Amino acid sequence: MRKKLLTPVLIACVANGLAVPAGAQPIGAAPRLQSGVEALRQDAAEYARYNGVSVEEGMRRLRAQEESVAATDRLQLTYRDRLAGISIEHRPDYRISVLLTGAEPVADQTILAGGLSVPVSFRTGAAATREQVVAALTQHHLAIRDIVPREQGMGFDPRTGELVVLVRSAVAESERVEAEVEALTGVPVRLRVLDGVDAELALEGGARVEGVDPENGRRYFCTTGFVVRDQTRTGIVTAAHCPDALTYRDAEAGEVPLEFVGQWGARYQDVQVHVSDRAQQPVFHADKSGRALRRLTSWRNRTSTRAGDAICHRGETTGYSCSTVELTDYAPPGELCGGPCDPTWVTVTGPSCRGGDSGGPVFNGTVAFGIVKGGNYSGSGRCNFYYYMSTDFLPEGWSLLY
């Protein structure tokens, strides 16, 4: 008998008894596989909405975004000793900005990507390279916590070349505090006030795998992210803080038990793998209703990800939304990584994140970027930003199925 193919739904854990998840499919509703052009157009419509351009222009820019990666990777190598940051700008036009240390000027360039002539502008005068800022953050982040009250994470901003320390509210004598952190680290520092609390996006929402947490005996629903493979098996990933024992709820085949392989939830990872004896496809859901599937075709490495890159995510609580990368080397606060976090996470500006989105796929078109870990919320519940684990950090021996 032909094996039933499992199609992954999108993530998060949720306490039993909450409302039916918005992304759940009615029994018998078959999801539809989007073409590459359809996937691009859907994301371009979101891009167009928040950048004030036409959908057609949005499609050109998103194509240029992917096709310009090789060029910006070359710029990283060419200017490695001076590179303070590479970022994408969207207004007043689409362009690439390169920030360098030193005073020696570099002539602006133009690259062809996605049918666009994309300007590349160079700025000089940065006080430290990205490599220096990230090294200082890694070495001193525990000491920075002692200096900065109410610290809510810290990261590198490629637009300004600064080490940004996030705080919940205005810090008294902020200039003195910034100067003290600069003296400690030897790199430029900026305090950024956030009226919010940073937390993992777990235990809310709901989707189509479920299990019981043995520590409290409560039942949780979760959803899955990208499909992965090792040498002999295919599997699905979700956040490491979902229950270990999960059952896949399939609209056509009913309940499918999943075998827990392992979880990795320290420092730079938040992921667990489950497998089944049923075949799986390299597809993922990418719309609010959960009825449109995309076939994964590639992935973006973390080191090639740029501030300003337009990306989307899909979570069972908030559905589908798109925004832009902000901090490329972020260390979440406190002990959210089984202890102090490494500065390897990537933040994405709001407006859409909420408890229940954890583990969900982060993507552009049919290209994978990562898996959502957590977010920062204001007192009113507004999403300041969410952050994700790059697919670079899938468990050893496992890779994306595409």
GROMACS .gro file of C-alpha atoms in nm:
model
  402
    1MET     CA    1   0.000   0.000   0.000
    2ARG     CA    2   0.135   0.346  -0.086
    3LYS     CA    3   0.250   0.539   0.219
    4LYS     CA    4   0.044   0.838   0.322
    5LEU     CA    5   0.248   1.159   0.286
    6LEU     CA    6   0.262   1.384   0.591
    7THR     CA    7   0.251   1.757   0.530
    8PRO     CA    8   0.395   1.972   0.810
    9VAL     CA    9   0.180   2.230   0.985
   10LEU     CA   10   0.332   2.520   1.167
   11ILE     CA   11   0.433   2.527   1.529
   12ALA     CA   12   0.387   2.619   1.882
   13CYS     CA   13   0.264   2.463   2.196
   14VAL     CA   14  -0.063   2.543   2.363
   15ALA     CA   15  -0.249   2.450   2.676
   16ASN     CA   16  -0.539   2.210   2.624
   17GLY     CA   17  -0.883   2.369   2.639
   18LEU     CA   18  -0.809   2.686   2.441
   19ALA     CA   19  -1.013   2.775   2.133
   20VAL     CA   20  -0.971   2.576   1.811
   21PRO     CA   21  -0.655   2.709   1.642
   22ALA     CA   22  -0.713   2.946   1.354
   23GLY     CA   23  -0.474   2.750   1.132
   24ALA     CA   24  -0.651   2.414   1.174
   25GLN     CA   25  -0.794   2.267   0.855
   26PRO     CA   26  -1.145   2.124   0.843
   27ILE     CA   27  -1.161   1.750   0.788
   28GLY     CA   28  -1.131   1.666   0.421
   29ALA     CA   29  -0.988   2.005   0.314
   30ALA     CA   30  -0.683   1.930   0.101
   31PRO     CA   31  -0.411   2.198   0.114
   32ARG     CA   32  -0.304   2.341  -0.222
   33LEU     CA   33   0.059   2.357  -0.334
   34GLN     CA   34   0.156   2.706  -0.450
   35SER     CA   35   0.381   2.763  -0.746
   36GLY     CA   36   0.701   2.960  -0.691
   37VAL     CA   37   0.545   3.265  -0.857
   38GLU     CA   38   0.235   3.242  -0.637
   39ALA     CA   39   0.451   3.222  -0.324
   40LEU     CA   40   0.656   3.523  -0.435
   41ARG     CA   41   0.344   3.724  -0.519
   42GLN     CA   42   0.190   3.654  -0.178
   43ASP     CA   43   0.501   3.780   0.002
   44ALA     CA   44   0.535   4.071  -0.242
   45ALA     CA   45   0.181   4.184  -0.159
   46GLU     CA   46   0.281   4.211   0.208
   47TYR     CA   47   0.604   4.388   0.112
   48ALA     CA   48   0.413   4.631  -0.109
   49ARG     CA   49   0.167   4.708   0.169
   50TYR     CA   50   0.426   4.819   0.424
   51ASN     CA   51   0.666   4.984   0.178
   52GLY     CA   52   0.416   5.177  -0.032
   53VAL     CA   53   0.502   5.025  -0.370
   54SER     CA   54   0.313   4.816  -0.625
   55VAL     CA   55   0.300   4.437  -0.598
   56GLU     CA   56   0.496   4.414  -0.922
   57GLU     CA   57   0.770   4.635  -0.776
   58GLY     CA   58   0.760   4.424  -0.460
   59MET     CA   59   0.819   4.110  -0.666
   60ARG     CA   60   1.115   4.271  -0.842
   61ARG     CA   61   1.266   4.376  -0.511
   62LEU     CA   62   1.220   4.036  -0.349
   63ARG     CA   63   1.386   3.873  -0.649
   64ALA     CA   64   1.668   4.128  -0.619
   65GLN     CA   65   1.696   4.048  -0.249
   66GLU     CA   66   1.776   3.682  -0.316
   67GLU     CA   67   1.988   3.740  -0.625
   68SER     CA   68   2.202   4.003  -0.448
   69VAL     CA   69   2.316   3.766  -0.171
   70ALA     CA   70   2.618   3.642  -0.369
   71ALA     CA   71   2.725   4.003  -0.428
   72THR     CA   72   2.700   4.100  -0.061
   73ASP     CA   73   2.885   3.782   0.037
   74ARG     CA   74   3.168   3.896  -0.192
   75LEU     CA   75   3.161   4.240  -0.030
   76GLN     CA   76   3.199   4.076   0.310
   77LEU     CA   77   3.514   3.903   0.191
   78THR     CA   78   3.654   4.204   0.008
   79TYR     CA   79   3.615   4.441   0.304
   80ARG     CA   80   3.644   4.191   0.588
   81ASP     CA   81   3.908   4.396   0.773
   82ARG     CA   82   3.688   4.709   0.762
   83LEU     CA   83   3.334   4.573   0.751
   84ALA     CA   84   3.102   4.719   1.015
   85GLY     CA   85   2.775   4.612   0.858
   86ILE     CA   86   2.569   4.548   0.545
   87SER     CA   87   2.202   4.640   0.535
   88ILE     CA   88   1.914   4.670   0.292
   89GLU     CA   89   1.723   4.997   0.257
   90HIS     CA   90   1.373   5.018   0.112
   91ARG     CA   91   1.296   5.391   0.116
   92PRO     CA   92   1.314   5.614  -0.080
   93ASP     CA   93   1.438   5.340  -0.311
   94TYR     CA   94   1.579   4.988  -0.286
   95ARG     CA   95   1.951   4.987  -0.218
   96ILE     CA   96   2.234   4.815  -0.030
   97SER     CA   97   2.429   5.009   0.231
   98VAL     CA   98   2.780   4.907   0.339
   99LEU     CA   99   2.931   5.056   0.656
  100LEU     CA  100   3.311   5.050   0.692
  101THR     CA  101   3.566   5.151   0.952
  102GLY     CA  102   3.839   5.401   0.870
  103ALA     CA  103   3.829   5.715   0.659
  104GLU     CA  104   3.944   5.589   0.320
  105PRO     CA  105   3.647   5.633   0.084
  106VAL     CA  106   3.510   5.360  -0.143
  107ALA     CA  107   3.328   5.446  -0.465
  108ASP     CA  108   2.962   5.354  -0.483
  109GLN     CA  109   2.864   5.065  -0.710
  110THR     CA  110   2.563   4.921  -0.890
  111ILE     CA  111   2.478   4.554  -0.918
  112LEU     CA  112   2.220   4.383  -1.139
  113ALA     CA  113   1.982   4.160  -0.945
  114GLY     CA  114   1.625   4.050  -1.009
  115GLY     CA  115   1.602   4.273  -1.314
  116LEU     CA  116   1.689   4.581  -1.106
  117SER     CA  117   1.998   4.800  -1.100
  118VAL     CA  118   2.057   4.804  -0.725
  119PRO     CA  119   2.274   5.088  -0.590
  120VAL     CA  120   2.543   4.992  -0.339
  121SER     CA  121   2.649   5.287  -0.124
  122PHE     CA  122   2.952   5.290   0.106
  123ARG     CA  123   2.979   5.483   0.433
  124THR     CA  124   3.300   5.514   0.633
  125GLY     CA  125   3.395   5.618   0.984
  126ALA     CA  126   3.254   5.331   1.191
  127ALA     CA  127   3.437   5.280   1.521
  128ALA     CA  128   3.449   4.897   1.511
  129THR     CA  129   3.395   4.607   1.275
  130ARG     CA  130   3.107   4.362   1.310
  131GLU     CA  131   3.357   4.096   1.411
  132GLN     CA  132   3.489   4.318   1.692
  133VAL     CA  133   3.141   4.407   1.821
  134VAL     CA  134   3.020   4.045   1.825
  135ALA     CA  135   3.341   3.932   1.997
  136ALA     CA  136   3.298   4.202   2.263
  137LEU     CA  137   2.934   4.103   2.316
  138THR     CA  138   3.030   3.737   2.352
  139GLN     CA  139   3.309   3.810   2.596
  140HIS     CA  140   3.135   4.071   2.813
  141HIS     CA  141   2.759   4.004   2.801
  142LEU     CA  142   2.742   3.883   3.163
  143ALA     CA  143   2.933   4.189   3.285
  144ILE     CA  144   2.706   4.415   3.076
  145ARG     CA  145   2.406   4.271   3.262
  146ASP     CA  146   2.561   4.388   3.588
  147ILE     CA  147   2.605   4.740   3.452
  148VAL     CA  148   2.271   4.786   3.275
  149PRO     CA  149   1.957   4.752   3.491
  150ARG     CA  150   1.655   4.578   3.336
  151GLU     CA  151   1.858   4.453   3.040
  152GLN     CA  152   1.634   4.279   2.785
  153GLY     CA  153   1.886   4.130   2.550
  154MET     CA  154   2.162   4.275   2.334
  155GLY     CA  155   2.281   4.249   1.977
  156PHE     CA  156   2.467   4.400   1.686
  157ASP     CA  157   2.304   4.659   1.459
  158PRO     CA  158   2.459   4.646   1.108
  159ARG     CA  159   2.301   4.979   1.015
  160THR     CA  160   2.498   5.174   1.276
  161GLY     CA  161   2.781   4.939   1.373
  162GLU     CA  162   2.679   4.957   1.739
  163LEU     CA  163   2.631   4.709   2.020
  164VAL     CA  164   2.266   4.769   2.111
  165VAL     CA  165   2.155   4.691   2.467
  166LEU     CA  166   1.778   4.664   2.505
  167VAL     CA  167   1.622   4.787   2.830
  168ARG     CA  168   1.263   4.781   2.959
  169SER     CA  169   1.247   5.148   3.054
  170ALA     CA  170   1.460   5.459   3.049
  171VAL     CA  171   1.785   5.410   3.241
  172ALA     CA  172   1.892   5.686   3.477
  173GLU     CA  173   2.211   5.855   3.357
  174SER     CA  174   2.194   5.659   3.035
  175GLU     CA  175   2.491   5.844   2.884
  176ARG     CA  176   2.706   5.744   3.181
  177VAL     CA  177   2.587   5.382   3.153
  178GLU     CA  178   2.660   5.376   2.778
  179ALA     CA  179   3.007   5.518   2.844
  180GLU     CA  180   3.072   5.253   3.110
  181VAL     CA  181   2.973   4.971   2.874
  182GLU     CA  182   3.184   5.123   2.597
  183ALA     CA  183   3.484   5.139   2.834
  184LEU     CA  184   3.429   4.771   2.919
  185THR     CA  185   3.382   4.647   2.563
  186GLY     CA  186   3.589   4.889   2.356
  187VAL     CA  187   3.310   4.921   2.096
  188PRO     CA  188   3.030   5.178   2.035
  189VAL     CA  189   2.719   5.117   2.247
  190ARG     CA  190   2.357   5.237   2.233
  191LEU     CA  191   2.081   5.175   2.485
  192ARG     CA  192   1.740   5.116   2.328
  193VAL     CA  193   1.429   5.145   2.541
  194LEU     CA  194   1.161   4.879   2.495
  195ASP     CA  195   0.836   4.885   2.688
  196GLY     CA  196   0.827   4.509   2.684
  197VAL     CA  197   0.931   4.173   2.819
  198ASP     CA  198   1.130   3.914   2.628
  199ALA     CA  199   0.998   3.558   2.644
  200GLU     CA  200   0.980   3.232   2.451
  201LEU     CA  201   0.671   3.200   2.234
  202ALA     CA  202   0.544   2.876   2.377
  203LEU     CA  203   0.247   2.713   2.549
  204GLU     CA  204  -0.019   2.903   2.361
  205GLY     CA  205  -0.181   2.890   2.022
  206GLY     CA  206  -0.252   2.541   1.901
  207ALA     CA  207  -0.214   2.312   1.604
  208ARG     CA  208  -0.201   1.958   1.486
  209VAL     CA  209   0.039   1.768   1.703
  210GLU     CA  210  -0.031   1.714   2.071
  211GLY     CA  211   0.124   1.563   2.379
  212VAL     CA  212   0.134   1.560   2.758
  213ASP     CA  213   0.407   1.732   2.957
  214PRO     CA  214   0.512   1.475   3.219
  215GLU     CA  215   0.629   1.748   3.457
  216ASN     CA  216   0.282   1.895   3.509
  217GLY     CA  217   0.052   1.634   3.352
  218ARG     CA  218  -0.107   1.895   3.127
  219ARG     CA  219  -0.186   1.833   2.762
  220TYR     CA  220  -0.042   2.070   2.501
  221PHE     CA  221  -0.107   2.117   2.132
  222CYS     CA  222   0.187   2.208   1.908
  223THR     CA  223   0.256   2.266   1.541
  224THR     CA  224   0.559   2.180   1.331
  225GLY     CA  225   0.802   2.371   1.110
  226PHE     CA  226   1.027   2.253   0.828
  227VAL     CA  227   1.081   1.891   0.721
  228VAL     CA  228   1.433   1.756   0.783
  229ARG     CA  229   1.628   1.441   0.701
  230ASP     CA  230   1.927   1.240   0.813
  231GLN     CA  231   2.095   0.955   0.626
  232THR     CA  232   1.796   0.720   0.650
  233ARG     CA  233   1.489   0.907   0.781
  234THR     CA  234   1.276   1.215   0.732
  235GLY     CA  235   1.141   1.408   1.027
  236ILE     CA  236   0.975   1.729   1.137
  237VAL     CA  237   1.109   1.997   1.368
  238THR     CA  238   0.946   2.218   1.625
  239ALA     CA  239   1.063   2.412   1.931
  240ALA     CA  240   1.254   2.219   2.197
  241HIS     CA  241   1.000   2.323   2.462
  242CYS     CA  242   0.713   2.120   2.312
  243PRO     CA  243   0.631   1.787   2.483
  244ASP     CA  244   0.857   1.497   2.388
  245ALA     CA  245   0.572   1.256   2.307
  246LEU     CA  246   0.364   1.399   2.021
  247THR     CA  247   0.087   1.273   1.796
  248TYR     CA  248   0.034   1.419   1.449
  249ARG     CA  249  -0.334   1.495   1.383
  250ASP     CA  250  -0.387   1.430   1.011
  251ALA     CA  251  -0.710   1.548   0.848
  252GLU     CA  252  -0.729   1.242   0.621
  253ALA     CA  253  -0.546   0.964   0.806
  254GLY     CA  254  -0.640   1.055   1.162
  255GLU     CA  255  -0.379   1.036   1.439
  256VAL     CA  256  -0.020   0.944   1.351
  257PRO     CA  257   0.217   0.877   1.645
  258LEU     CA  258   0.555   1.048   1.614
  259GLU     CA  259   0.880   0.912   1.749
  260PHE     CA  260   1.085   1.156   1.956
  261VAL     CA  261   1.447   1.167   1.834
  262GLY     CA  262   1.594   1.437   2.056
  263GLN     CA  263   1.593   1.800   2.158
  264TRP     CA  264   1.859   2.068   2.154
  265GLY     CA  265   1.778   2.378   2.359
  266ALA     CA  266   2.095   2.543   2.486
  267ARG     CA  267   2.301   2.848   2.387
  268TYR     CA  268   2.227   2.877   2.014
  269GLN     CA  269   1.957   2.613   1.955
  270ASP     CA  270   1.586   2.565   2.029
  271VAL     CA  271   1.476   2.266   1.823
  272GLN     CA  272   1.357   1.909   1.854
  273VAL     CA  273   1.311   1.637   1.592
  274HIS     CA  274   1.030   1.382   1.553
  275VAL     CA  275   1.010   1.107   1.291
  276SER     CA  276   0.743   0.875   1.153
  277ASP     CA  277   0.742   0.564   0.935
  278ARG     CA  278   0.534   0.759   0.683
  279ALA     CA  279   0.696   0.952   0.402
  280GLN     CA  280   0.713   1.331   0.419
  281GLN     CA  281   0.738   1.604   0.160
  282PRO     CA  282   0.961   1.917   0.163
  283VAL     CA  283   0.662   2.149   0.204
  284PHE     CA  284   0.535   2.397   0.464
  285HIS     CA  285   0.225   2.607   0.526
  286ALA     CA  286   0.260   2.979   0.459
  287ASP     CA  287  -0.080   3.145   0.484
  288LYS     CA  288  -0.325   3.242   0.756
  289SER     CA  289  -0.571   2.964   0.679
  290GLY     CA  290  -0.311   2.690   0.665
  291ARG     CA  291  -0.448   2.567   0.331
  292ALA     CA  292  -0.165   2.683   0.103
  293LEU     CA  293   0.155   2.480   0.090
  294ARG     CA  294   0.495   2.586  -0.041
  295ARG     CA  295   0.768   2.353  -0.159
  296LEU     CA  296   1.099   2.440   0.006
  297THR     CA  297   1.370   2.505  -0.254
  298SER     CA  298   1.665   2.650  -0.059
  299TRP     CA  299   1.782   2.822   0.259
  300ARG     CA  300   1.966   3.137   0.366
  301ASN     CA  301   2.277   3.109   0.583
  302ARG     CA  302   2.287   3.331   0.891
  303THR     CA  303   2.612   3.498   0.786
  304SER     CA  304   2.451   3.599   0.455
  305THR     CA  305   2.143   3.748   0.625
  306ARG     CA  306   2.137   4.127   0.619
  307ALA     CA  307   1.961   4.389   0.829
  308GLY     CA  308   1.662   4.504   0.626
  309ASP     CA  309   1.603   4.170   0.452
  310ALA     CA  310   1.228   4.122   0.404
  311ILE     CA  311   1.113   3.789   0.549
  312CYS     CA  312   0.787   3.626   0.661
  313HIS     CA  313   0.679   3.384   0.929
  314ARG     CA  314   0.376   3.170   0.996
  315GLY     CA  315   0.252   3.084   1.345
  316GLU     CA  316  -0.063   2.916   1.468
  317THR     CA  317  -0.161   3.215   1.683
  318THR     CA  318  -0.085   3.510   1.457
  319GLY     CA  319  -0.104   3.335   1.118
  320TYR     CA  320   0.107   3.475   0.834
  321SER     CA  321   0.293   3.808   0.831
  322CYS     CA  322   0.603   3.971   0.685
  323SER     CA  323   0.853   4.226   0.815
  324THR     CA  324   1.230   4.296   0.811
  325VAL     CA  325   1.545   4.176   0.986
  326GLU     CA  326   1.680   4.414   1.248
  327LEU     CA  327   1.965   4.274   1.465
  328THR     CA  328   2.172   4.002   1.299
  329ASP     CA  329   2.364   3.889   1.610
  330TYR     CA  330   2.124   3.890   1.906
  331ALA     CA  331   2.164   3.739   2.253
  332PRO     CA  332   1.826   3.695   2.430
  333PRO     CA  333   1.824   3.795   2.798
  334GLY     CA  334   1.838   3.591   3.115
  335GLU     CA  335   1.851   3.213   3.104
  336LEU     CA  336   1.629   3.159   2.796
  337CYS     CA  337   1.886   2.927   2.636
  338GLY     CA  338   1.928   2.683   2.923
  339GLY     CA  339   2.166   2.946   3.058
  340PRO     CA  340   2.312   3.256   2.889
  341CYS     CA  341   2.238   3.278   2.515
  342ASP     CA  342   2.499   3.310   2.243
  343PRO     CA  343   2.469   3.614   2.010
  344THR     CA  344   2.359   3.395   1.719
  345TRP     CA  345   1.985   3.471   1.705
  346VAL     CA  346   1.827   3.709   1.451
  347THR     CA  347   1.557   3.962   1.541
  348VAL     CA  348   1.271   4.066   1.313
  349THR     CA  349   1.061   4.376   1.375
  350GLY     CA  350   0.690   4.343   1.458
  351PRO     CA  351   0.403   4.379   1.402
  352SER     CA  352   0.307   4.015   1.439
  353CYS     CA  353   0.421   3.771   1.708
  354ARG     CA  354   0.250   3.611   2.001
  355GLY     CA  355   0.263   3.317   2.235
  356GLY     CA  356   0.197   3.008   2.026
  357ASP     CA  357   0.416   3.108   1.729
  358SER     CA  358   0.725   2.936   1.869
  359GLY     CA  359   0.892   2.686   1.636
  360GLY     CA  360   0.724   2.825   1.327
  361PRO     CA  361   0.905   2.865   0.996
  362VAL     CA  362   1.072   3.191   0.895
  363PHE     CA  363   1.107   3.222   0.520
  364ASN     CA  364   1.101   3.432   0.207
  365GLY     CA  365   0.917   3.281  -0.088
  366THR     CA  366   1.036   2.920  -0.085
  367VAL     CA  367   1.366   2.991   0.097
  368ALA     CA  368   1.406   2.890   0.464
  369PHE     CA  369   1.565   3.130   0.712
  370GLY     CA  370   1.494   2.979   1.053
  371ILE     CA  371   1.257   2.870   1.330
  372VAL     CA  372   1.092   3.117   1.570
  373LYS     CA  373   1.209   3.100   1.933
  374GLY     CA  374   1.068   3.402   2.117
  375GLY     CA  375   0.956   3.761   2.109
  376ASN     CA  376   0.940   4.089   2.297
  377TYR     CA  377   0.605   4.246   2.385
  378SER     CA  378   0.509   4.591   2.505
  379GLY     CA  379   0.281   4.639   2.804
  380SER     CA  380  -0.013   4.670   2.564
  381GLY     CA  381   0.070   4.335   2.402
  382ARG     CA  382   0.221   4.488   2.087
  383CYS     CA  383   0.496   4.277   1.930
  384ASN     CA  384   0.820   4.478   1.938
  385PHE     CA  385   1.011   4.201   1.763
  386TYR     CA  386   1.049   3.825   1.743
  387TYR     CA  387   1.370   3.629   1.706
  388TYR     CA  388   1.458   3.304   1.537
  389MET     CA  389   1.716   3.025   1.527
  390SER     CA  390   1.885   3.000   1.190
  391THR     CA  391   1.845   2.670   1.007
  392ASP     CA  392   2.227   2.667   1.014
  393PHE     CA  393   2.186   2.530   1.366
  394LEU     CA  394   1.973   2.225   1.298
  395PRO     CA  395   2.099   1.927   1.503
  396GLU     CA  396   2.413   1.756   1.380
  397GLY     CA  397   2.332   1.494   1.120
  398TRP     CA  398   2.001   1.657   1.018
  399SER     CA  399   1.945   1.891   0.725
  400LEU     CA  400   1.652   2.055   0.550
  401LEU     CA  401   1.458   1.841   0.304
  402TYR     CA  402   1.418   2.053  -0.013
   0.00000   0.00000   0.00000
